[in-house]
CSV table of C-alpha atoms and ligand atoms in Angstrom, one decimal:
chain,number,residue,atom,x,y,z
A,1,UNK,CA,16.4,16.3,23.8
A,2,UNK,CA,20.0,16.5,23.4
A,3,UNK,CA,22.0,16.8,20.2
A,4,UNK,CA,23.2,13.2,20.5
A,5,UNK,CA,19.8,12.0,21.5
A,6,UNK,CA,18.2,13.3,18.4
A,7,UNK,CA,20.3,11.6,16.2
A,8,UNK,CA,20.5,8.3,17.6
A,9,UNK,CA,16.8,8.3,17.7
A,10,UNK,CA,17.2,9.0,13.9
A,11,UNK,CA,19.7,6.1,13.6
A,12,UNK,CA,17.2,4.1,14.7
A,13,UNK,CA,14.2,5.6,13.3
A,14,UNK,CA,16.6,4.9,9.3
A,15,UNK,CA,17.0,1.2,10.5
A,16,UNK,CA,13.4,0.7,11.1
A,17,UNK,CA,12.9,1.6,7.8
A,18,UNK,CA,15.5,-0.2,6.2
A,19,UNK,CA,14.0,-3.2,7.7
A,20,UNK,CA,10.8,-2.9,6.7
A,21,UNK,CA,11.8,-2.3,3.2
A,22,UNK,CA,13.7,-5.5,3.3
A,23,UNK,CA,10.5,-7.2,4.8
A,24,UNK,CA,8.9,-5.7,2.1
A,25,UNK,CA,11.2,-7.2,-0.6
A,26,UNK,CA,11.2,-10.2,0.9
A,27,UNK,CA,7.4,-10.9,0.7
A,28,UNK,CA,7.7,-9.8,-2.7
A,29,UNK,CA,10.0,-12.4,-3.5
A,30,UNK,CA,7.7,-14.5,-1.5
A,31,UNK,CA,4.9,-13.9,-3.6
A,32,UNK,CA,7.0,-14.2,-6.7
A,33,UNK,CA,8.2,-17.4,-5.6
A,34,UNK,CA,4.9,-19.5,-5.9
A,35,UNK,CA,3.1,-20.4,-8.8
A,36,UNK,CA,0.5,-18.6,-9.4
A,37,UNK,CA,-2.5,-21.2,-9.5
A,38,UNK,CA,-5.8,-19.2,-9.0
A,39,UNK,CA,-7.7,-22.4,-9.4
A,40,UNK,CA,-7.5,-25.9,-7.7
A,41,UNK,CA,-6.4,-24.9,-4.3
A,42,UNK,CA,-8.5,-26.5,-1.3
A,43,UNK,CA,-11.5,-25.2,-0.5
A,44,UNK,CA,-12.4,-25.1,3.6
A,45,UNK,CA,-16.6,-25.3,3.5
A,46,UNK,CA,-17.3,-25.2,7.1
A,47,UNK,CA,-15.9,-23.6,10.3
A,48,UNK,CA,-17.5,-25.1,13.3
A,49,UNK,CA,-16.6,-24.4,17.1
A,50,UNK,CA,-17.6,-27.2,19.7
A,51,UNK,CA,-17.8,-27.1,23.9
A,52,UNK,CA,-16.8,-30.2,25.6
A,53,UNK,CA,-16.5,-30.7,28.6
A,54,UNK,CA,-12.7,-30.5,28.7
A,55,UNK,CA,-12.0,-28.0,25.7
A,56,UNK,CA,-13.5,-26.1,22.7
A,57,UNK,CA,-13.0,-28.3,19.4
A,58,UNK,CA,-12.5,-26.1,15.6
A,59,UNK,CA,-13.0,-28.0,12.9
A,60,UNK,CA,-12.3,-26.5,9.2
A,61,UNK,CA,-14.1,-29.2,6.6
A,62,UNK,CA,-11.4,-29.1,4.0
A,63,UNK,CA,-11.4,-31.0,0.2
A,64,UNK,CA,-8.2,-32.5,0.3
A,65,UNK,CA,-5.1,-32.4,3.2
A,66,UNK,CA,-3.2,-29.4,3.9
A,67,UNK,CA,-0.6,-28.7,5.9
A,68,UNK,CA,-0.8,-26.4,8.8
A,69,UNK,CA,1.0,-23.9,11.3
A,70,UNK,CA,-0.3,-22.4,14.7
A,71,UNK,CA,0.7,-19.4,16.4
A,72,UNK,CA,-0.7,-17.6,19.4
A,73,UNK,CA,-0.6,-13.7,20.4
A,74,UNK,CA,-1.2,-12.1,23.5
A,75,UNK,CA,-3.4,-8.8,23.9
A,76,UNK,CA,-5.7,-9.4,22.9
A,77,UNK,CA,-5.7,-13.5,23.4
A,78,UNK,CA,-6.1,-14.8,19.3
A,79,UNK,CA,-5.0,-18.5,18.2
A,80,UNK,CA,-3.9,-17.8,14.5
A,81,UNK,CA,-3.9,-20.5,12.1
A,82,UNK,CA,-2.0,-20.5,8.5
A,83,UNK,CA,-2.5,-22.4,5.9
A,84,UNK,CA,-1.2,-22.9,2.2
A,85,UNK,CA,-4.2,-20.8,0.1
A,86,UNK,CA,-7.8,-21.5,0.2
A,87,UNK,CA,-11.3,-20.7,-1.0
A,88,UNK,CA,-13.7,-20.2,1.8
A,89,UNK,CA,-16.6,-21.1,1.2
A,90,UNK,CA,-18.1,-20.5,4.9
A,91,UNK,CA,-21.7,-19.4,5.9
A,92,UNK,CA,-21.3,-16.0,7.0
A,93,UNK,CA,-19.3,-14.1,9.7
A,94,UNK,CA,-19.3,-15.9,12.9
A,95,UNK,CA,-18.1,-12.7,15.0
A,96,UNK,CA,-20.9,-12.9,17.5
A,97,UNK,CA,-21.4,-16.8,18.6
A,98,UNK,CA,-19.1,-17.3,21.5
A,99,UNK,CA,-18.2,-20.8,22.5
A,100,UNK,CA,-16.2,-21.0,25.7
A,101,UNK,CA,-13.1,-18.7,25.7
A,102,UNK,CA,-13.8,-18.4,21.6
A,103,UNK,CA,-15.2,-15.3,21.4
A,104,UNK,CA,-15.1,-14.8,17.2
A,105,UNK,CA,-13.0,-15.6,14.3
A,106,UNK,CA,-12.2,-14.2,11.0
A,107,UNK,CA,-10.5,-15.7,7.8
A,108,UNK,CA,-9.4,-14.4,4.3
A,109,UNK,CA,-6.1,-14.4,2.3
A,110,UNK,CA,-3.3,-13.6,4.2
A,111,UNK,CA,-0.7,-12.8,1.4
A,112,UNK,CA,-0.6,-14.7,-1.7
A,113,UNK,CA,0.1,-18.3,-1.0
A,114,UNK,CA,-1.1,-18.0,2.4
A,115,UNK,CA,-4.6,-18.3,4.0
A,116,UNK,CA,-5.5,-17.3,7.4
A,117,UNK,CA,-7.8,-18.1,10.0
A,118,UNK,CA,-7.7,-16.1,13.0
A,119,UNK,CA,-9.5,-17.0,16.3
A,120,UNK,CA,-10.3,-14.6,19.0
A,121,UNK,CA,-10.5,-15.5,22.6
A,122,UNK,CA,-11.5,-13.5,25.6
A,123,UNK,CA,-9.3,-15.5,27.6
A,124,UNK,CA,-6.3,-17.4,27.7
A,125,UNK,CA,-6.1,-20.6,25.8
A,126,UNK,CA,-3.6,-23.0,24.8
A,127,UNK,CA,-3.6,-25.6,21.8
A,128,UNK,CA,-4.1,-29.0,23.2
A,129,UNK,CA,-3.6,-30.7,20.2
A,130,UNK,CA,-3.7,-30.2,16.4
A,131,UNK,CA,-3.8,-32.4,13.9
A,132,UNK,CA,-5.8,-33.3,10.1
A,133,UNK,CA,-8.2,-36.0,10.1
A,134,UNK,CA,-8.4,-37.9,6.9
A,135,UNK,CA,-11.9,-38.2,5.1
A,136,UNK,CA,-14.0,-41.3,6.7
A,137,UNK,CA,-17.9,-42.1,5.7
A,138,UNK,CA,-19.5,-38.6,4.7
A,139,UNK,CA,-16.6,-36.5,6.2
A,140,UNK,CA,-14.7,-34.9,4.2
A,141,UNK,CA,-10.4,-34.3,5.4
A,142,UNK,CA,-10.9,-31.9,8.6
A,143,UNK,CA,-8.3,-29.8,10.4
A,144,UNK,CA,-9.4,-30.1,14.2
A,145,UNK,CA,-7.6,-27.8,16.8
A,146,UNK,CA,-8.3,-28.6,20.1
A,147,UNK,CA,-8.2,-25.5,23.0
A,148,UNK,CA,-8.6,-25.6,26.8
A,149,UNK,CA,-8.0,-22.3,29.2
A,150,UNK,CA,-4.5,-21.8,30.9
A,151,UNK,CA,-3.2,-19.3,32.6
A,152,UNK,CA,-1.7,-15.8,31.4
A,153,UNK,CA,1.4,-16.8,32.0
A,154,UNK,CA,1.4,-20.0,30.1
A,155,UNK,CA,-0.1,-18.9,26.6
A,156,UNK,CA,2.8,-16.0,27.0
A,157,UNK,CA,5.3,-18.6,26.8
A,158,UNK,CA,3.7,-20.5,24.3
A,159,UNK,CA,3.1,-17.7,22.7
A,160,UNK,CA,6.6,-17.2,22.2
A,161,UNK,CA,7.6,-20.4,21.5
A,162,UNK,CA,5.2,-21.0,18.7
A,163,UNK,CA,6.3,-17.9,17.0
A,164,UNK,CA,9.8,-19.1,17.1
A,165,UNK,CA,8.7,-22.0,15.8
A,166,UNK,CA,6.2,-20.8,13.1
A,167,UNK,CA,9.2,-18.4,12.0
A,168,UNK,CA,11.3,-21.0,11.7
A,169,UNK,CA,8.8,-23.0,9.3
A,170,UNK,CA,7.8,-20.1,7.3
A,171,UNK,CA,11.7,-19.2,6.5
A,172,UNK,CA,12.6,-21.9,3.8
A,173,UNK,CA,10.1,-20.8,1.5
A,174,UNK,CA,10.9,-17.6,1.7
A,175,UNK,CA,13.7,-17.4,-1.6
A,176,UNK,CA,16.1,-14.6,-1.9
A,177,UNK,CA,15.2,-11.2,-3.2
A,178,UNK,CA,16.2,-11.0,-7.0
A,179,UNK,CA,18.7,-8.8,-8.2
A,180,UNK,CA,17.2,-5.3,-8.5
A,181,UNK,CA,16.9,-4.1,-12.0
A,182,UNK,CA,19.2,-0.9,-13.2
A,183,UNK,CA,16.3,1.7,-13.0
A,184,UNK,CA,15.1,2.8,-16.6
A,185,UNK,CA,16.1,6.1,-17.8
A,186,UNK,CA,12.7,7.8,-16.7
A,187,UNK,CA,11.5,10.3,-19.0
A,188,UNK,CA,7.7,9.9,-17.5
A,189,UNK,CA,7.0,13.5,-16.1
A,190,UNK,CA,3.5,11.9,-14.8
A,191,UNK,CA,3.3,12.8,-10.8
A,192,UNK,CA,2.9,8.8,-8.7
A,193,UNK,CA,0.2,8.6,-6.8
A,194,UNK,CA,-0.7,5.9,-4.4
A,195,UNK,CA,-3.8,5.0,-4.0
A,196,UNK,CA,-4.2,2.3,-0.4
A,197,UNK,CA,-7.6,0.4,-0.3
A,198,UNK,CA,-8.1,0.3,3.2
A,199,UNK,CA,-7.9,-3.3,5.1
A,200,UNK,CA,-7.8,-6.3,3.0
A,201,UNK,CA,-8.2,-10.0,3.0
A,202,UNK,CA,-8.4,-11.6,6.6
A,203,UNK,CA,-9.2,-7.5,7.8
A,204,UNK,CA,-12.8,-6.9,6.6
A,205,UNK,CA,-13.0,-3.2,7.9
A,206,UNK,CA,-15.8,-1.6,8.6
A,207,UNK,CA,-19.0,-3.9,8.1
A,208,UNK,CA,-22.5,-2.6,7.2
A,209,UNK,CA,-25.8,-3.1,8.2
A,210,UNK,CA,-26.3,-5.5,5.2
A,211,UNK,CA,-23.1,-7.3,5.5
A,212,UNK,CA,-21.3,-5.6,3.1
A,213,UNK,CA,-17.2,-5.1,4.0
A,214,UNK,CA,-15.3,-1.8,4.1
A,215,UNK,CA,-12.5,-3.8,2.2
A,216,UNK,CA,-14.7,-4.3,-1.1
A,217,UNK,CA,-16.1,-1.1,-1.6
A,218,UNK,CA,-12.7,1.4,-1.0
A,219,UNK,CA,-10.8,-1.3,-3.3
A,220,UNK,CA,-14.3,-0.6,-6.2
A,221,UNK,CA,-13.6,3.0,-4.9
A,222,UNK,CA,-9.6,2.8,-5.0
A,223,UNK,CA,-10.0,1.3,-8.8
A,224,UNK,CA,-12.6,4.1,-9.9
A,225,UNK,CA,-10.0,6.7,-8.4
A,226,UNK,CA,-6.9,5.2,-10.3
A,227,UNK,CA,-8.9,5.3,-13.8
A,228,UNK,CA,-9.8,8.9,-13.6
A,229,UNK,CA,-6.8,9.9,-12.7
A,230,UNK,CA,-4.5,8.1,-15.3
A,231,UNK,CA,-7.1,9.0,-17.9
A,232,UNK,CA,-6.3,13.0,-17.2
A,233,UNK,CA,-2.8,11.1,-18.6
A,234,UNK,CA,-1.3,13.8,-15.6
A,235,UNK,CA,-0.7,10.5,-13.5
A,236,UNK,CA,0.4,7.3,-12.6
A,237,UNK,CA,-1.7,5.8,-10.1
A,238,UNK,CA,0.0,2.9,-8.4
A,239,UNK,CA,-2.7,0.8,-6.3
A,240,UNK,CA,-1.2,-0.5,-2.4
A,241,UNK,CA,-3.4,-3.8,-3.2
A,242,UNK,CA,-5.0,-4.4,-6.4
A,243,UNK,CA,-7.1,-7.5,-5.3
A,244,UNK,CA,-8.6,-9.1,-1.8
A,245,UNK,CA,-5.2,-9.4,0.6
A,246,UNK,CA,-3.7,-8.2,3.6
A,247,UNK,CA,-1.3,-5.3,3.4
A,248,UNK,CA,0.1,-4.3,7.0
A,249,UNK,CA,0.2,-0.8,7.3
A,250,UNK,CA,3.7,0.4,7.5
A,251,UNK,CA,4.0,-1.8,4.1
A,252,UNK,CA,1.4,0.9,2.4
A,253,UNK,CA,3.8,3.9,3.3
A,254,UNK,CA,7.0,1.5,2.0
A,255,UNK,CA,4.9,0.9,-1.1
A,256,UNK,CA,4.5,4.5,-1.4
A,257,UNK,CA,8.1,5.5,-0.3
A,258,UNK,CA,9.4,2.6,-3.1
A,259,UNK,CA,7.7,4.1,-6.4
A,260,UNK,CA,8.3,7.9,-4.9
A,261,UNK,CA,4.9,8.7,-4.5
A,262,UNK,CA,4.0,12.2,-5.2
A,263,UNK,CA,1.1,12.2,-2.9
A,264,UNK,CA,-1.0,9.4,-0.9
A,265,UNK,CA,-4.6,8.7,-1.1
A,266,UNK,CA,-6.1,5.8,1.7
A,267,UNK,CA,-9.5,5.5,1.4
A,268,UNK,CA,-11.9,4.4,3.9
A,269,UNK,CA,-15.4,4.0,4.9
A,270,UNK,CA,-16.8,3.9,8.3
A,271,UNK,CA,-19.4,2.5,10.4
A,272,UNK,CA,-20.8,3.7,13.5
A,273,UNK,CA,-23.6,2.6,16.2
A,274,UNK,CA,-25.5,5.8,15.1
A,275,UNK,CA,-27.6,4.9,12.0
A,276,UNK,CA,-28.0,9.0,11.6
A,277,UNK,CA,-24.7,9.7,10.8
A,278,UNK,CA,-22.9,10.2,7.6
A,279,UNK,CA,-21.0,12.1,5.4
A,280,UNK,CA,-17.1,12.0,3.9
A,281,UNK,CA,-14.4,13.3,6.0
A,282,UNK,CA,-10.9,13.8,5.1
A,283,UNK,CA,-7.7,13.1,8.0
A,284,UNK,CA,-4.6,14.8,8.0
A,285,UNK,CA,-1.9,13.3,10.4
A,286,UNK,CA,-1.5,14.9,13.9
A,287,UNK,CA,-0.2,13.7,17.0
A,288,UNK,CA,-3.1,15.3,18.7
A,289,UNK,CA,-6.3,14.2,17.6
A,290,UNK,CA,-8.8,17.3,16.4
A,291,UNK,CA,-11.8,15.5,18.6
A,292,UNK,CA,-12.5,12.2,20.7
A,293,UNK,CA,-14.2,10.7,17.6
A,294,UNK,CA,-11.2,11.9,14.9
A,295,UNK,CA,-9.2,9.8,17.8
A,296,UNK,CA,-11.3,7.2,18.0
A,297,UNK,CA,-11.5,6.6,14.8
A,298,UNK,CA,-7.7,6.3,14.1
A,299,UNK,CA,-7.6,4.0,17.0
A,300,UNK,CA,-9.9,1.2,15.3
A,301,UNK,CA,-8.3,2.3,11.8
A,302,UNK,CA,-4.8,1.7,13.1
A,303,UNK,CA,-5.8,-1.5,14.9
A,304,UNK,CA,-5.5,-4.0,11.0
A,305,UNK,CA,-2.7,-5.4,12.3
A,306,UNK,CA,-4.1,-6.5,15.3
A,307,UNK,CA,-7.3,-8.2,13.0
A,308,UNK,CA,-5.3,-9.9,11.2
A,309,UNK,CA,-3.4,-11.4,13.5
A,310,UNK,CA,0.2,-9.6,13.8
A,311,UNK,CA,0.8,-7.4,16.8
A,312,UNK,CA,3.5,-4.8,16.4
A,313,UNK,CA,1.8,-2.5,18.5
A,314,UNK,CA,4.7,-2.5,20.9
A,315,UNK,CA,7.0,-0.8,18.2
A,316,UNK,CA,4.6,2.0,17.7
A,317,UNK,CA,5.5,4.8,20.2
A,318,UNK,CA,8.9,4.6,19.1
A,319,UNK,CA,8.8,4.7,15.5
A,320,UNK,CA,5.8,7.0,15.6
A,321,UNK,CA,7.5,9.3,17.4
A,322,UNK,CA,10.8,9.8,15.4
A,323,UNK,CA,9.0,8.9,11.7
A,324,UNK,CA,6.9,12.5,13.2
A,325,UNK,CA,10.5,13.7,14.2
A,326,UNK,CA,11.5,13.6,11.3
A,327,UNK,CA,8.7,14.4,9.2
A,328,UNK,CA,9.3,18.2,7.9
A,329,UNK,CA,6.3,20.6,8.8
A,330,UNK,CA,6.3,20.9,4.9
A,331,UNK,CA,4.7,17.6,4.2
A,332,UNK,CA,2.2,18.5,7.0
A,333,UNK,CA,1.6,21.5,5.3
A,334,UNK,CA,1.0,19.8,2.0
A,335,UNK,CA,-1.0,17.2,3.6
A,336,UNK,CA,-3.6,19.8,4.9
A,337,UNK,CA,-3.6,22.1,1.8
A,338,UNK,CA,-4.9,18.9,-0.1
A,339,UNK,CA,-7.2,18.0,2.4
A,340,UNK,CA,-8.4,21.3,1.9
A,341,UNK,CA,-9.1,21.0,-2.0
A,342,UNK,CA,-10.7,17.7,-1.2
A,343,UNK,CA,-13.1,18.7,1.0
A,344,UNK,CA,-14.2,21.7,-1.3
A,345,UNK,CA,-14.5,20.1,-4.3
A,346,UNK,CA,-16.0,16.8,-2.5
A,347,UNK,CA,-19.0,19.6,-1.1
A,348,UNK,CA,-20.1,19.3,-5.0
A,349,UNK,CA,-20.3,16.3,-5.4
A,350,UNK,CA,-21.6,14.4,-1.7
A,351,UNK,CA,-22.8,15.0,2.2
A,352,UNK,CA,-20.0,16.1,4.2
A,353,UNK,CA,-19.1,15.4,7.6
A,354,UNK,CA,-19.7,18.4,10.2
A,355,UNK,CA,-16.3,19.7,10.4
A,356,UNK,CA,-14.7,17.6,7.5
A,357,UNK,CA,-10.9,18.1,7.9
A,358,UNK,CA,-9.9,16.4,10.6
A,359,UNK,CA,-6.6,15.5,12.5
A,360,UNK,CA,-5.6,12.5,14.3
A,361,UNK,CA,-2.5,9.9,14.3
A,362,UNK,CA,-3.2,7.6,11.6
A,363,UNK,CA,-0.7,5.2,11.0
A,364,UNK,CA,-1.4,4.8,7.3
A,365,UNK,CA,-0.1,8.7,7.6
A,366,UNK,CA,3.4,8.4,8.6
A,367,UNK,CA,5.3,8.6,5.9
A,368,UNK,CA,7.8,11.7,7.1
A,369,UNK,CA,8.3,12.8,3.1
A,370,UNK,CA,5.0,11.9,1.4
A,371,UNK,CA,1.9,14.2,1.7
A,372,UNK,CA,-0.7,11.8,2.9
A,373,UNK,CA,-4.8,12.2,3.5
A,374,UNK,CA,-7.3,9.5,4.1
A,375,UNK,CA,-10.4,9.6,3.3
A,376,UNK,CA,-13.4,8.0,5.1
A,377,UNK,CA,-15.8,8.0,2.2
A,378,UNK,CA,-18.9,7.9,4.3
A,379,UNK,CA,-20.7,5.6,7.0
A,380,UNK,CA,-21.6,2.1,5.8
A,381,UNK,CA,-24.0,1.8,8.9
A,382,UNK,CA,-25.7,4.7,7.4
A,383,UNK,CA,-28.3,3.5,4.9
A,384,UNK,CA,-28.0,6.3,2.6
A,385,UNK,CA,-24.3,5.9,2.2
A,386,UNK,CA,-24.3,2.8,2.2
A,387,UNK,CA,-26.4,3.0,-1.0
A,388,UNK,CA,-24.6,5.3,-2.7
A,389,UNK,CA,-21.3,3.4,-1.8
A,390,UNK,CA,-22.2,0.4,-3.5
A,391,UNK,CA,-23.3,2.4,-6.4
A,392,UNK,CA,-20.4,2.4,-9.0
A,393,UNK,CA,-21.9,5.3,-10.6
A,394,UNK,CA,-21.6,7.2,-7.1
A,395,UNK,CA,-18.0,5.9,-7.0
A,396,UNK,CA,-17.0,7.7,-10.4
A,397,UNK,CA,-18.2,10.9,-8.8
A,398,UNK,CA,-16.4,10.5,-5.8
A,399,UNK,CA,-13.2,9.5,-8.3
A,400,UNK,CA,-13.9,12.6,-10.3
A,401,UNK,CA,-13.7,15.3,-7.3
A,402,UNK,CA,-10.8,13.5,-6.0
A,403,UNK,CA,-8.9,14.2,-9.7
A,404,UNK,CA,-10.4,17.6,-9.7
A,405,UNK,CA,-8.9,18.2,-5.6
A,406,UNK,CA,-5.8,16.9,-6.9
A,407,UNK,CA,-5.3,18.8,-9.8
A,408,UNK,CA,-5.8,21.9,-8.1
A,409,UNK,CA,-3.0,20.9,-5.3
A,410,UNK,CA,-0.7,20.1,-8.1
A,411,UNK,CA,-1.7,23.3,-10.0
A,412,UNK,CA,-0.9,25.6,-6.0
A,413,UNK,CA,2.5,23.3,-5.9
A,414,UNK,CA,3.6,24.2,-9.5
A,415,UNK,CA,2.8,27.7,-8.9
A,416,UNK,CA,4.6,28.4,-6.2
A,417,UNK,CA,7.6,26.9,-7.6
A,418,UNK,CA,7.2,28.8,-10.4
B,501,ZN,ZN1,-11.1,1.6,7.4
């Protein structure tokens, strides 16, 4: 690559950044905007999908009206549907009944203010109509959405054209960021570390054998971590999601790039067809994955956008490859030597994994300046794990070999400063 090249790849590389911290702030202000009314918003107590002849019928059951916007994206084929917040109140996950082209569908908070319900299909659709119904006799208000197959050609255009137009409805309540406050003088000599809860809200994660989701036990496990380490009073834990919501994953390294992390801790459980299987592992970022499953595994873990129903997959070579440009070999390094502290003082306190530091390209791991390790925690499909995962006791342990792992990385930095 050529002098020129380089840097105009870095250009580029600074303006993706820019823009997602502007994206960032802009949520924020987003979220800031709305009134914070945990209770009294509608409540959607049935999901039902219905062949006809001519087209599969959804129906949400809803309390009261709401509005509604529709978007569709390609690859795979998913029909994603926003609404203002909700409670769900829904009999179980439906991920396995397919109707016609609907081959699953998931739901959850979005972002605050936002609900989402997101439809997969194995094969084209498009939206014949949608519209809310009000209530009449025993039913209640329902949102009906109407799908018949098309071609691939046709849900790519109106694919496009609903994201313009659910863009274009989304922007007016999107207010202005505020004003930055003038920084504090900062005479806090704690080190920032940011703790990311794996997945989120509409993204379950990993499920286990008993139903439980990935998302709830790393953000118990995320919470347990952040208490033992603030109460060493050597640190200011900083959470990427303190409650049930969707974080994209470029937004967890912006989080941690904003407050100037010191170090990055995403937390993770897996689950596997292999009941046999468990253990905790510990990922340090690598373009080339340490083994098929290390690779593997980063595939499904980077794929959260794709649940929840934004694809940027198409930026990702590009931005990979120059936030890994410009990543220094330093951060690497500091990223492995805690991985290294984790897995030995983890060996105290749980099964490990055979082979326990791996490598692989993580996206949660690409922040070029921030030493970064996730941590699958164990294997939910395991029953053994999965125990012991949903064991807050456990979860304390876990918390504590964490704090001790990161002490003694802080302790080797310090040192060889010194
Ligand atoms: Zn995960």
């Amino acid at each position: 690559m050529t002098r020129y090249a380089v840097s105009s790849a870095v250009t580029r590389g600074l303006a993706a950044l820019r823009a997602l911290r502007l994206c960032l702030l802009l949520m924020l202000a987003a979220a800031t905007a709305l009134p914070a009314f945990a209770a009294e918003v509608p409540v959607v107590s049935n999901l039902r999908v219905g062949k006809h002849p001519d087209k599969v019928r959804i129906v949400l059951d809803l309390d009261r009206h709401v509005d509604f916007s529709i978007f569709l994206l390609p690859d795979p084929y998913r029909v994603v549907i926003d609404v203002p917040e909700v409670t769900f109140h829904l009999p179980g996950s439906a991920a396995s009944h397919a109707v016609g082209p609907v081959v699953g569908w998931r739901y959850g908070q979005f972002r605050p203010g936002t609900s989402r319900v997101v439809i997969d299909a194995g094969s084209p659709v498009q939206v014949k109509s949608a519209f809310v119904l009000p209530p009449s006799g025993a039913q209640q208000h329902r949102l009906v959405i109407d799908l018949a197959a098309t071609s691939r050609e046709a849900f790519l255009q109106d694919s496009e054209a609903s994201i313009q137009r659910h863009v274009a409805l989304s922007a007016p309540r999107v207010a202005p960021p505020p004003a930055a406050p003038a920084p504090l003088p900062n005479s806090d000599t704690r080190m920032t570390i940011v703790i990311d809860a794996g997945h989120g809200g509409v993204d379950p994660g990993a499920i286990g054998q008993d139903g439980v989701h990935e998302k709830n036990i790393v953000l118990a496990a995320a919470k347990a971590l952040q208490n033992a380490l603030e109460e060493t009073g050597r640190y200011k834990a900083v959470l990427t999601r303190e409650g049930d919501s969707f974080i994209r994953l470029r937004e967890r390294i912006a989080i941690a790039r904003r407050v100037n992390a010191d170090l990055f801790v995403s937390l993770h459980a897996d689950s596997i067809k292999d009941g046999s299987l468990r253990g905790l592992s510990v990922y340090t970022l690598s373009e080339n994955a340490s083994d098929k499953e290390a690779e593997a595994l980063a595939v499904s873990e980077n794929k959260a956008d794709i649940v929840a129903g934004i694809d940027l997959s198409h930026q990702e070579p590009e931005v990979t490859n120059i936030l890994i440009d410009l990543a220094q070999r330093r951060t690497m390094n500091y990223s492995a030597r805690l991985a290294g502290y984790v897995v030995h003082e983890m060996d105290r306190e749980t099964k490990l994994l055979g082979r326990p530091h791996r490598f692989a390209g993580f996206a949660v791991l690409k922040a070029p300046d921030v030493p970064s390790v996730l941590v699958e925690l164990g294997f939910l499909s395991n029953r053994e794990d999965n125990r012991r995962l949903n064991d807050p006791a456990f979860r304390r342990k876990v918390a504590a070999g964490l704090t001790r792992a990161i002490d003694r990385y802080f302790q080797g930095v310090q040192a060889a400063f010194r």
